[in-house]
Short mmCIF file of C-alpha atoms and ligand atoms in Angstrom, two decimals:
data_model
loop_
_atom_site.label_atom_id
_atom_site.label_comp_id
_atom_site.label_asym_id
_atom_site.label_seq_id
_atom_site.Cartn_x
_atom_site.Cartn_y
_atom_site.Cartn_z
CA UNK A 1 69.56 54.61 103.28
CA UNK A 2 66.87 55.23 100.29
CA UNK A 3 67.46 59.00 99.20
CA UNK A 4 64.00 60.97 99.17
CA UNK A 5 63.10 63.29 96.57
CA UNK A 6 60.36 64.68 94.99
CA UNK A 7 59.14 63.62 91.87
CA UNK A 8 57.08 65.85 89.31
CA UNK A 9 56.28 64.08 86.18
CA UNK A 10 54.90 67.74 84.90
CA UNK A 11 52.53 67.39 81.40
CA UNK A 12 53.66 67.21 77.31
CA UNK A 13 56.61 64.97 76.89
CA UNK A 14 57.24 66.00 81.18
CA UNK A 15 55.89 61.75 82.09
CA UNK A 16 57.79 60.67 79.19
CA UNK A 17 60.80 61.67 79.73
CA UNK A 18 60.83 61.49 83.60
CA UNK A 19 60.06 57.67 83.29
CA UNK A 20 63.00 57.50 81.10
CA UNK A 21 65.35 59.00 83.50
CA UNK A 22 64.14 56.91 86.06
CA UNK A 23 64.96 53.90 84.01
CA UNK A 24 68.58 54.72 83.77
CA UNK A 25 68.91 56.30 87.87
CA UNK A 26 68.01 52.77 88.94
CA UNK A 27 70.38 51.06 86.59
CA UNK A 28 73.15 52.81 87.86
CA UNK A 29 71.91 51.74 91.81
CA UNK A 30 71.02 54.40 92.98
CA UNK A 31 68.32 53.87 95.76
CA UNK A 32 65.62 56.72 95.76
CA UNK A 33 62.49 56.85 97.91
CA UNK A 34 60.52 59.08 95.48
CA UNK A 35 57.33 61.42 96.40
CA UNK A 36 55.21 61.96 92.87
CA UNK A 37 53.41 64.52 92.62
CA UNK A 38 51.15 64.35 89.10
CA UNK A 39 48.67 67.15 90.09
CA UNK A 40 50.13 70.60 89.38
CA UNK A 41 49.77 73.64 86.40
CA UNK A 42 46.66 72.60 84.00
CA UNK A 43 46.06 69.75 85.66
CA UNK A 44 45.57 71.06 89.28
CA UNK A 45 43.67 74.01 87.92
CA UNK A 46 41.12 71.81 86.44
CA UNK A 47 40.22 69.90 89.31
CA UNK A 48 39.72 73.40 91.55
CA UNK A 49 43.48 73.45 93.05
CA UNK A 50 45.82 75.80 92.62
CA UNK A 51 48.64 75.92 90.03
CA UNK A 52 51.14 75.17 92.21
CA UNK A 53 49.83 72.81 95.31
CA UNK A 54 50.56 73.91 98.92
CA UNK A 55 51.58 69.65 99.13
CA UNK A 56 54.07 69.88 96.11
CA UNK A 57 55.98 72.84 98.13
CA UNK A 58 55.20 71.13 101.49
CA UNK A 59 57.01 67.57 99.77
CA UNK A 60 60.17 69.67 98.30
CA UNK A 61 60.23 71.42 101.84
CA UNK A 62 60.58 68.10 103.29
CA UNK A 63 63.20 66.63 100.88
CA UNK A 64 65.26 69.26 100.23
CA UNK A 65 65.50 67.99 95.98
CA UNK A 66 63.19 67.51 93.32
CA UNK A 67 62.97 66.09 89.78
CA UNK A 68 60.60 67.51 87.69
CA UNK A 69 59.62 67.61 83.95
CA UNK A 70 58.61 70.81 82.02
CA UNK A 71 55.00 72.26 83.30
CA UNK A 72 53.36 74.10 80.50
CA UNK A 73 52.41 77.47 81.04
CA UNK A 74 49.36 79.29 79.28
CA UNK A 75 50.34 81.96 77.11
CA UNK A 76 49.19 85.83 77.71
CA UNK A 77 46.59 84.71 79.84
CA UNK A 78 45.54 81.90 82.97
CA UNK A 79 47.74 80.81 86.09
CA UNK A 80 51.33 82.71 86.73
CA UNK A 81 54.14 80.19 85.70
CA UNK A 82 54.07 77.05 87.78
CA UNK A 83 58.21 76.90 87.33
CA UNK A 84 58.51 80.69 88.03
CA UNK A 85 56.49 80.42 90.99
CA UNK A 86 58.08 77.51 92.56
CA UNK A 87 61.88 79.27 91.93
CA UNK A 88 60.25 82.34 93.52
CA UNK A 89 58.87 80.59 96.91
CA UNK A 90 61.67 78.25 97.54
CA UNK A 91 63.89 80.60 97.13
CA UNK A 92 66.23 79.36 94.08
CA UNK A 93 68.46 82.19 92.91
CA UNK A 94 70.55 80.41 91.11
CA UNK A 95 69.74 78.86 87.42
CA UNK A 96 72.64 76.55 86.26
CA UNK A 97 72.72 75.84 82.74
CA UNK A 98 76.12 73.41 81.01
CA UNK A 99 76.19 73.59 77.49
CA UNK A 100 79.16 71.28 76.27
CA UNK A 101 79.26 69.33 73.13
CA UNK A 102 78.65 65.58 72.97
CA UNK A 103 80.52 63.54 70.77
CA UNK A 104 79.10 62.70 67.35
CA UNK A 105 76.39 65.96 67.50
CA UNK A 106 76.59 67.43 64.74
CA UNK A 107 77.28 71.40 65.67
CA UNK A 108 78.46 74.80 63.84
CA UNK A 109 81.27 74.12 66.53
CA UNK A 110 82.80 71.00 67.97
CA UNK A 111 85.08 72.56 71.67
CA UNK A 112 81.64 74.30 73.42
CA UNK A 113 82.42 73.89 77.47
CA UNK A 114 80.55 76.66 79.05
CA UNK A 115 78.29 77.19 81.74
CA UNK A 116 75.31 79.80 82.12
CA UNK A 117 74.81 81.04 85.41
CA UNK A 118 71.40 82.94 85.64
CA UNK A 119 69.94 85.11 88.65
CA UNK A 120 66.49 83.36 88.85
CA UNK A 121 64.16 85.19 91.18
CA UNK A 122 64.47 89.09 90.37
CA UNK A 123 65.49 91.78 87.45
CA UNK A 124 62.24 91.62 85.00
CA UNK A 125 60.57 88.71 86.15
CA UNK A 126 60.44 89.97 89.41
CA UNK A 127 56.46 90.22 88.51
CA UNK A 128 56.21 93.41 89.37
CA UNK A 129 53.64 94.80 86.36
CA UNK A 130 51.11 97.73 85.97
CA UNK A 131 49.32 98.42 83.03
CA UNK A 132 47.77 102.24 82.95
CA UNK A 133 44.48 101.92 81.11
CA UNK A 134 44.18 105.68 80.56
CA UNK A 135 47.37 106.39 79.50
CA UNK A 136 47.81 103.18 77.92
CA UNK A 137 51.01 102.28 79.05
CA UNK A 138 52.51 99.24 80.35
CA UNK A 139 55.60 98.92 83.39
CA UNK A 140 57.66 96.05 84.34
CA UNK A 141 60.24 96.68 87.19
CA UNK A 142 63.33 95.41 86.54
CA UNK A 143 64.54 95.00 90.64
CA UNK A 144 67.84 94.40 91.03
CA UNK A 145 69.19 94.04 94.95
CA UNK A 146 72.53 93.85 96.19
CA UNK A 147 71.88 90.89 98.08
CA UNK A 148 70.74 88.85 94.85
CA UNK A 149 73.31 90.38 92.56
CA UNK A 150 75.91 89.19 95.10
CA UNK A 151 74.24 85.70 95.99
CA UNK A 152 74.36 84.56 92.34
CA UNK A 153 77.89 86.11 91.57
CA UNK A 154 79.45 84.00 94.70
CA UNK A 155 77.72 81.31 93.81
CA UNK A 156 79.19 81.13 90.06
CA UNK A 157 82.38 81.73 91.34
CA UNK A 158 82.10 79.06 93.98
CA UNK A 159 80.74 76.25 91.40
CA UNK A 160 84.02 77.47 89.16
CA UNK A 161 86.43 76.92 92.09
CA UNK A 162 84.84 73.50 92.93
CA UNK A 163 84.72 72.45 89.19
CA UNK A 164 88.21 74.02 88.48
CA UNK A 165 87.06 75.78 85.69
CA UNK A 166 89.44 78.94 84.78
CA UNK A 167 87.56 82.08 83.74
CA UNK A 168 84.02 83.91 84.60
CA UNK A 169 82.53 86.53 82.48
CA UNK A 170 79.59 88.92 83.60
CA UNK A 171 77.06 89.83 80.99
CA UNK A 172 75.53 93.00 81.48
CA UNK A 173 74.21 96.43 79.69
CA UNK A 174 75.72 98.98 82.32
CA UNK A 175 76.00 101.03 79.44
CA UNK A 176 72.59 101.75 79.06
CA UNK A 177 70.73 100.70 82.26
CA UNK A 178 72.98 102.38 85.18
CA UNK A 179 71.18 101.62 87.63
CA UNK A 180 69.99 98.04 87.62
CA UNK A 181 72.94 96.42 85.29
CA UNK A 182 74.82 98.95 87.22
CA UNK A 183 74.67 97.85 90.46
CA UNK A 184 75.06 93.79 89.00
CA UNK A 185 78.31 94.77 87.75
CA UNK A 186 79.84 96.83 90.86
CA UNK A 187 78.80 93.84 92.91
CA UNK A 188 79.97 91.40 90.52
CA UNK A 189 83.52 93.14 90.40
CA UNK A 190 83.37 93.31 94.68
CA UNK A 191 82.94 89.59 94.71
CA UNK A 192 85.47 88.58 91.91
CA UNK A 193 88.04 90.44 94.08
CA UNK A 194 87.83 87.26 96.40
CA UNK A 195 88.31 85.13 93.61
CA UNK A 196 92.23 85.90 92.50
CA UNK A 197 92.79 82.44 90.96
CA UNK A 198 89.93 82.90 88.60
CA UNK A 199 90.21 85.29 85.69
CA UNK A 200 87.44 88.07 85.71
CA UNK A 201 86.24 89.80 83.09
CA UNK A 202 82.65 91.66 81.88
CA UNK A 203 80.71 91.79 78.73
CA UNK A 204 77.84 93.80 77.27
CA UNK A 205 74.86 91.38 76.22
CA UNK A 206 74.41 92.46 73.01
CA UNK A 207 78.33 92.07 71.76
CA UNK A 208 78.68 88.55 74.02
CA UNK A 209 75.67 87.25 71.89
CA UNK A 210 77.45 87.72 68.72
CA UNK A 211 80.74 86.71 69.98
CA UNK A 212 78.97 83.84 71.92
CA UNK A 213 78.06 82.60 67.97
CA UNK A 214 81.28 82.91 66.24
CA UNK A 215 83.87 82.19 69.06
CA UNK A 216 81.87 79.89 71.59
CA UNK A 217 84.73 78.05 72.91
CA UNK A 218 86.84 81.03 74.40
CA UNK A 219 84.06 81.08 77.00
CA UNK A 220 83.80 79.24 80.33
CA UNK A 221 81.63 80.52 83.30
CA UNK A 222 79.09 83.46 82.21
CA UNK A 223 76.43 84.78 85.29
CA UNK A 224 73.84 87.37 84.22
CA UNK A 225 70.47 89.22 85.70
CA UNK A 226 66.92 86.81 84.85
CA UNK A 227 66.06 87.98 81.69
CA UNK A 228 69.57 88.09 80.21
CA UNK A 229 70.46 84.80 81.80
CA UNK A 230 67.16 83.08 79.98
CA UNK A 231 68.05 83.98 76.83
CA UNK A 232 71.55 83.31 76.38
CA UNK A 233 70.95 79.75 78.16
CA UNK A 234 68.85 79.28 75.33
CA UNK A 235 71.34 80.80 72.56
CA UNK A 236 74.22 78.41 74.12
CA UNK A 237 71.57 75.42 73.77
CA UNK A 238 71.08 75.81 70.39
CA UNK A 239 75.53 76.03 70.00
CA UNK A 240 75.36 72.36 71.56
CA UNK A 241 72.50 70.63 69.63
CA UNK A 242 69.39 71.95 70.82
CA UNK A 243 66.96 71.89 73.93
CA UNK A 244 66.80 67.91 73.72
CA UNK A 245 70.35 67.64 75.32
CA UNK A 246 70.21 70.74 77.46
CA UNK A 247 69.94 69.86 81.10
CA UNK A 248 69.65 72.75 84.26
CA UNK A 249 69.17 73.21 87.87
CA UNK A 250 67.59 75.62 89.82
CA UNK A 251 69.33 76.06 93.26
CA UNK A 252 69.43 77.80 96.73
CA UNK A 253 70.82 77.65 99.52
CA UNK A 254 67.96 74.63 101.26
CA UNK A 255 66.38 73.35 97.99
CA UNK A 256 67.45 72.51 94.47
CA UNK A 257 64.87 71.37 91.61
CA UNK A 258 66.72 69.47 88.65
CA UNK A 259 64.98 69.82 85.17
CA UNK A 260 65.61 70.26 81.47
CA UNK A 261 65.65 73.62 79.44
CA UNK A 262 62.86 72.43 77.13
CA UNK A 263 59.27 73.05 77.43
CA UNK A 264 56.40 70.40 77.19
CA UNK A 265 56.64 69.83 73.81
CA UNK A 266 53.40 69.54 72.74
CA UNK A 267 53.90 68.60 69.32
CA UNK A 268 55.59 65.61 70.09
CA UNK A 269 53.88 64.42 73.25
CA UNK A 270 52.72 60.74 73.60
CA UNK A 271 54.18 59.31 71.15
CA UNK A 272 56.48 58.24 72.99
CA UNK A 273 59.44 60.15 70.30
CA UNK A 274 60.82 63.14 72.92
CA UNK A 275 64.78 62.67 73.68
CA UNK A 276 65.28 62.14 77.69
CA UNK A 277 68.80 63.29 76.95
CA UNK A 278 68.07 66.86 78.70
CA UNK A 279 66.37 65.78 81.45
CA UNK A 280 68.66 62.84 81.86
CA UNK A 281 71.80 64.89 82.20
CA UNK A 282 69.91 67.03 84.56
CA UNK A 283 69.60 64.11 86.72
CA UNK A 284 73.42 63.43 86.63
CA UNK A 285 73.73 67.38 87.92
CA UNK A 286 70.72 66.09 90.64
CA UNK A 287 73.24 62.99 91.71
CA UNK A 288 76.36 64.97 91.88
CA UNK A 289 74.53 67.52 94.29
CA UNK A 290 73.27 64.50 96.48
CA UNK A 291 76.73 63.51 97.05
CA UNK A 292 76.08 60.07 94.33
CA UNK A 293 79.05 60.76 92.20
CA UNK A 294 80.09 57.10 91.19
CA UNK A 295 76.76 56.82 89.67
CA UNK A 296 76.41 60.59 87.59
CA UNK A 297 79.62 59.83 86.59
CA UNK A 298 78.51 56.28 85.44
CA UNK A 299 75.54 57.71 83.93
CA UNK A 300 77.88 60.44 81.87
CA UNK A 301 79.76 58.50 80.23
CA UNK A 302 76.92 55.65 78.80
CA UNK A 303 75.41 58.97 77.54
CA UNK A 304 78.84 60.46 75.88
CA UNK A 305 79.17 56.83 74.70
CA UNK A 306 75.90 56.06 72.58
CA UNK A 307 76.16 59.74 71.42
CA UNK A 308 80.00 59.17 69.72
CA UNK A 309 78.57 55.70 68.78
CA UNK A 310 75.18 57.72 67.43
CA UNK A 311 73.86 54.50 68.70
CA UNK A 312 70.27 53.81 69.59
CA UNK A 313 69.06 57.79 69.46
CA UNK A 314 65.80 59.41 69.04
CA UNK A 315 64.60 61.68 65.72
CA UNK A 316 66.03 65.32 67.07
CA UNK A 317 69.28 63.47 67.13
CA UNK A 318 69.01 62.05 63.11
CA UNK A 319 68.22 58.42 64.79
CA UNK A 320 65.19 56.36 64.83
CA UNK A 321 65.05 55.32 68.76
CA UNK A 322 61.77 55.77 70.58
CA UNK A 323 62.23 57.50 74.21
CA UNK A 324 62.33 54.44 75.89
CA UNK A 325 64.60 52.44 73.46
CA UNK A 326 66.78 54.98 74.13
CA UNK A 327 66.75 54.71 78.20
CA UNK A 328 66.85 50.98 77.84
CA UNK A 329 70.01 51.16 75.85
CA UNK A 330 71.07 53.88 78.20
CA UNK A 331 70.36 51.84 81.21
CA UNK A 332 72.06 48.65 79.43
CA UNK A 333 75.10 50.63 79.46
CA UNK A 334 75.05 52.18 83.06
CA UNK A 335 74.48 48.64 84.42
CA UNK A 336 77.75 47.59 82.36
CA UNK A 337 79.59 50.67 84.33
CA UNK A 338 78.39 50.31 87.74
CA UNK A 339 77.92 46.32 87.40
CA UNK A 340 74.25 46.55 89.26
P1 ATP B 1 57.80 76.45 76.58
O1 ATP B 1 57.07 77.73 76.41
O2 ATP B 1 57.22 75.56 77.63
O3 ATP B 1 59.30 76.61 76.66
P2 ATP B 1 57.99 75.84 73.75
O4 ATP B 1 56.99 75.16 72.82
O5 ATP B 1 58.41 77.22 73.49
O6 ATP B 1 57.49 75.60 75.24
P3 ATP B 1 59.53 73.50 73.85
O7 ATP B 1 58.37 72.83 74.44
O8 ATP B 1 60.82 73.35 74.55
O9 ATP B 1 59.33 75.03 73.73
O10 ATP B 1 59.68 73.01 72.33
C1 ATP B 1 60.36 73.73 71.32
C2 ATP B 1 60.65 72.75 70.17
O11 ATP B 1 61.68 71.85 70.56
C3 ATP B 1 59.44 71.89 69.78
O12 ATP B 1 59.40 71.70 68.38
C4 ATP B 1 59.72 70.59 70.48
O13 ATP B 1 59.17 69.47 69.82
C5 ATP B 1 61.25 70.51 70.50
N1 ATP B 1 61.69 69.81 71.71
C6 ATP B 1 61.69 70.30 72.96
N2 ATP B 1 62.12 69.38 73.83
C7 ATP B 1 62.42 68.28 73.11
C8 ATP B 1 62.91 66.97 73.45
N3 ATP B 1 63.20 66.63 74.71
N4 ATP B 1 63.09 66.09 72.45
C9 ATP B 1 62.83 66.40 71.18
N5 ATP B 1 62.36 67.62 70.78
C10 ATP B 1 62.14 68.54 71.74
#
């Protein structure tokens, strides 16, 4: 029976690079009822609609997964994040971000295998926000609950047992902020008592950053509070080649949207030159949690094999392949693997 999932194309380089992936799900076989949904953020604003469309919850609601490609969000002003919003109402806590070196990417380090787990509803972009205008002063709450602190913590430590990885760190500034950073790292310490086969240890943010550049590989699982989560995801990204390869999920415990760390893009958009690579590997994560294993794993290996081949890829990656010559090759390949 067809799996159903949602499909949201999202603006920039989002169409692009969600047609790609398509390309190379249905050469590995994989039989997918999608629901496309092309009106949401700018798009949905202009034509009277909300940001995020009560159908594009309603569809997700109904299939439990969703694809979707990077939604642009205005700057300072305009609609709250589209992507915020939608981890916020379905309830997905848990932001998981690989960052592990492919073959033949050319990197200050060649051994990066680690995983970013980041709390994705609470802390500072809990979107709680005053500004004074008398006093002139501005407030964000940083909330931090026990429940969430110990939701995501399980959760990393779950994904390590299943994916028999060894070690989890927790990144933190308990130091400084008692309270909120605090409580994350009493809770984190509670749950990691369940966890005996899995070495434990904590980190401030500040020192894991630098150590994060100079001795990447000694790290395996890390799970941190929103804000700090966002930004090392994005420091890790940059240790494995960039936001073109860097895929993520955003999970909970009845819906999980799959999509790349990279924005829209907008200086590359339609022209046809963005590398599906992120989004691509995002899907793999999207198969694996649908229970399609032969296939992501099909799918894994094409991509680790055109990128120690640097065959057929696109300008971010030194090559000269357009986004679809590169899913076409892709595809070419996953057909060889799964013979479909
Ligand atoms: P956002 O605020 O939505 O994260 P941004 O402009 O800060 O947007 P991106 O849209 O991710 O961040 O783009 C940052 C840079 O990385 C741009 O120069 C963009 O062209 C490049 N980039 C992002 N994604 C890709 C991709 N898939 N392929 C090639 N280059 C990319």
């Amino acid at each position: 029976m067809a799996h159903s999932i949602t499909l949201l194309p999202g603006d920039g380089i989002g169409p692009e690079v969600t047609k790609a992936t398509r390309t190379v799900i249905d050469a590995a076989g994989v039989d997918i009822s999608w629901d496309r949904h092309r009106v949401i953020g700018q798009t949905a604003v202009e034509r009277g609609r909300p940001a995020l469309p009560p159908d594009v919850i309603d569809s997700i609601k109904s299939t439990g997964v969703a694809l979707k490609g990077p939604i642009t969000t205005p700057v300072g002003k305009g609609f709250t994040s589209v992507n915020v919003q939608l981890r916020q109402r379905l309830d997905l806590y848990a932001n998981v971000r690989p960052c592990i070196t492919l073959p033949g990417v050319e990197t200050p380090f060649e051994d990066t295998d680690l995983i970013i787990f980041r709390e994705n509803t609470e802390g500072l972009y809990s979107g709680i926000e005053t500004y004074d205008e008398r006093l002139e002063i501005a407030d964000s709450i940083a909330r931090i609950t026990k429940r969430g602190s110990e939701r995501i913590v399980r959760f990393c430590f779950e994904y390590a047992k299943e994916h028999g990885r060894e070690r989890v760190t927790l990144a933190h500034k308990a130091n400084i902020l008692k309270k909120t950073s605090g409580l994350f790292l009493d809770i984190g310490r509670e749950v990691a008592a369940d966890y005996p086969e899995i070495d434990f240890d904590d980190a401030i943010i500040d020192a894991l950053c630098m150590n994060l550049v100079m001795y990447p590989e000694e790290y395996d699982c890390i799970v941190s509070t929103n804000l700090f989560g966002d930004i090392l995801s994005d420091l890790t990204a940059g240790l494995v080649g960039g936001l073109g390869i860097t895929a993520g999920a955003n999970i909970g415990n009845d819906h999980a949207i799959f999509e790349a760390v990279h924005g829209s893009a907008p200086d590359i958009a339609g022209q046809n030159a963005a590398n599906p690579t992120a989004l691509i590997q995002s899907a793999v994560m999207m198969l694996e949690h649908i229970g399609e294993v032969a296939a992501a794993n099909a799918i894994n290996q094409a991509v680790t094999e055109m990128y120690r081949e640097e065959e057929t890829l696109t300008a971010d990656m030194g090559g000269e392949a357009s986004t679809s010559e590169f899913a076409e090759a892709l595809a070419d390949r996953v057909s060889h693997h799964t013979g479909s």
